[in-house]
Every structure is written in C-alpha cells, then in structure tokens.
Amino acid sequence: QWIARLDKLYSLKVRSKGRCERCGKTENLQTSHIFSRTNKELRWDLRNSFCLCAGCHFWWHKNPIEAVEWCKKKMGVKEYEQLRKDARKTRQWFEKDYQEFESKII
C-alpha cells in the first residue's frame, strides 16, 4: 500500500516540472530513475530522477553510457557520485520511513 501511494505521489511530483529535462517537450512526460526503482533507498528520492518525454526515456534505457554522461553534466559529477554512494546503503524499512518519504514528496 505504501509503495503504490509513494510511487504515484513521486511520479506526479517529478512530472510537475512540466517539460522534458533533456529536449524540452511537454507531451508524454515520464519519470526516469537514475538508479533503479528496485533500490528502495533512492526510489522516492527526488535527486534520483529526471522528467523525460517518452522518446528521451527510451533513449535513456537504450544508451546507458551516454545517459550517465548526460546525467553527470546535468546534475554535476559531485552530486552524481553522492547519489551513487547513497545507492549502496541498505537498511530495514519501517512505517515511519515511508511516512518520512511521503512528507518529502508532498
């Protein structure tokens, strides 16, 4: 229940940017995670996503090396490396953790 709720809120928040962060299009916007959604630590972290149109999201998945280079340029190498470091963290999840993420997204 928490995962579906947070996924929806997160996606709405990211897409509220209103345009693709790569090409500027305003149609068919999607949430593209830098580190996979399977990584719960970053799944709802707003640093871990871009708002991309469907075409750029497709490009993102088909060109991972170029995508990472674009990502580093867009967000900065230091920020990317911190995100990568955070992606390695693991912990046990409790109700309060989901509530905390919800308050960050809203």
CSV table of C-alpha atoms in Angstrom, one decimal:
chain,number,residue,atom,x,y,z
A,1,GLN,CA,0.0,0.0,0.0
A,2,TRP,CA,2.8,2.5,0.9
A,3,ILE,CA,4.8,1.6,-2.2
A,4,ALA,CA,1.9,2.3,-4.6
A,5,ARG,CA,1.0,5.5,-2.8
A,6,LEU,CA,4.5,6.8,-2.8
A,7,ASP,CA,5.1,5.8,-6.4
A,8,LYS,CA,2.1,7.8,-7.5
A,9,LEU,CA,3.0,10.9,-5.5
A,10,TYR,CA,6.6,10.7,-6.6
A,11,SER,CA,5.7,10.4,-10.3
A,12,LEU,CA,3.3,13.4,-10.1
A,13,LYS,CA,5.9,15.5,-8.4
A,14,VAL,CA,8.6,14.7,-11.0
A,15,ARG,CA,6.3,15.2,-13.9
A,16,SER,CA,5.0,18.5,-12.5
A,17,LYS,CA,8.3,20.0,-13.9
A,18,GLY,CA,6.1,20.3,-17.0
A,19,ARG,CA,8.8,19.6,-19.6
A,20,CYS,CA,11.4,17.0,-20.6
A,21,GLU,CA,14.7,17.9,-19.0
A,22,ARG,CA,16.6,16.6,-22.0
A,23,CYS,CA,14.7,18.0,-25.0
A,24,GLY,CA,12.1,20.4,-23.6
A,25,LYS,CA,9.0,18.6,-24.9
A,26,THR,CA,5.8,18.9,-22.8
A,27,GLU,CA,3.9,15.8,-24.0
A,28,ASN,CA,4.1,12.2,-22.8
A,29,LEU,CA,6.2,13.0,-19.7
A,30,GLN,CA,7.5,10.2,-17.6
A,31,THR,CA,9.6,9.7,-14.5
A,32,SER,CA,13.1,8.3,-15.3
A,33,HIS,CA,15.1,6.9,-12.4
A,34,ILE,CA,18.9,7.2,-12.4
A,35,PHE,CA,19.3,4.3,-10.1
A,36,SER,CA,16.7,1.6,-10.5
A,37,ARG,CA,13.4,1.7,-8.6
A,38,THR,CA,14.4,-1.6,-7.0
A,39,ASN,CA,16.8,0.5,-4.9
A,40,LYS,CA,14.3,1.5,-2.1
A,41,GLU,CA,16.8,3.9,-0.6
A,42,LEU,CA,16.6,6.1,-3.7
A,43,ARG,CA,13.2,5.1,-5.1
A,44,TRP,CA,11.4,8.2,-3.9
A,45,ASP,CA,14.5,10.5,-3.6
A,46,LEU,CA,13.9,13.5,-5.9
A,47,ARG,CA,17.6,13.6,-6.7
A,48,ASN,CA,17.3,10.2,-8.3
A,49,SER,CA,15.1,11.1,-11.3
A,50,PHE,CA,14.5,13.2,-14.3
A,51,CYS,CA,11.4,14.2,-16.0
A,52,LEU,CA,11.8,12.9,-19.5
A,53,CYS,CA,9.4,12.6,-22.5
A,54,ALA,CA,8.7,9.1,-23.8
A,55,GLY,CA,11.3,9.4,-26.5
A,56,CYS,CA,14.1,10.6,-24.2
A,57,HIS,CA,13.2,7.9,-21.6
A,58,PHE,CA,13.6,5.3,-24.4
A,59,TRP,CA,16.9,6.9,-25.3
A,60,TRP,CA,17.9,6.8,-21.6
A,61,HIS,CA,17.5,3.0,-21.4
A,62,LYS,CA,19.0,2.2,-24.8
A,63,ASN,CA,22.1,4.3,-24.4
A,64,PRO,CA,23.3,3.8,-20.8
A,65,ILE,CA,26.8,5.2,-21.2
A,66,GLU,CA,25.7,8.3,-23.0
A,67,ALA,CA,22.8,8.7,-20.4
A,68,VAL,CA,25.2,8.6,-17.5
A,69,GLU,CA,27.4,11.2,-19.2
A,70,TRP,CA,24.4,13.4,-19.8
A,71,CYS,CA,23.3,12.9,-16.2
A,72,LYS,CA,26.7,13.9,-14.8
A,73,LYS,CA,26.7,17.0,-16.9
A,74,LYS,CA,23.1,17.9,-16.0
A,75,MET,CA,23.4,17.4,-12.2
A,76,GLY,CA,27.1,17.7,-11.7
A,77,VAL,CA,29.7,14.9,-11.1
A,78,LYS,CA,29.9,15.6,-7.3
A,79,GLU,CA,26.1,15.2,-6.9
A,80,TYR,CA,26.1,12.1,-9.1
A,81,GLU,CA,28.8,10.5,-7.1
A,82,GLN,CA,27.0,11.2,-3.8
A,83,LEU,CA,23.8,9.7,-5.3
A,84,ARG,CA,25.9,6.6,-6.3
A,85,LYS,CA,27.3,6.4,-2.8
A,86,ASP,CA,23.7,6.7,-1.3
A,87,ALA,CA,22.6,3.9,-3.7
A,88,ARG,CA,24.8,1.4,-1.8
A,89,LYS,CA,23.1,2.0,1.5
A,90,THR,CA,20.8,-0.6,2.9
A,91,ARG,CA,18.5,-0.7,5.9
A,92,GLN,CA,15.4,-2.2,7.3
A,93,TRP,CA,12.2,-0.2,6.5
A,94,PHE,CA,9.6,0.8,9.0
A,95,GLU,CA,6.3,2.6,8.8
A,96,LYS,CA,8.0,5.9,9.8
A,97,ASP,CA,10.4,5.7,6.9
A,98,TYR,CA,7.5,5.6,4.4
A,99,GLN,CA,5.8,8.5,6.2
A,100,GLU,CA,9.1,10.5,6.0
A,101,PHE,CA,9.3,10.0,2.3
A,102,GLU,CA,5.7,11.0,1.8
A,103,SER,CA,6.3,14.3,3.7
A,104,LYS,CA,9.4,15.0,1.5
A,105,ILE,CA,7.4,14.4,-1.7
A,106,ILE,CA,4.3,16.4,-0.8
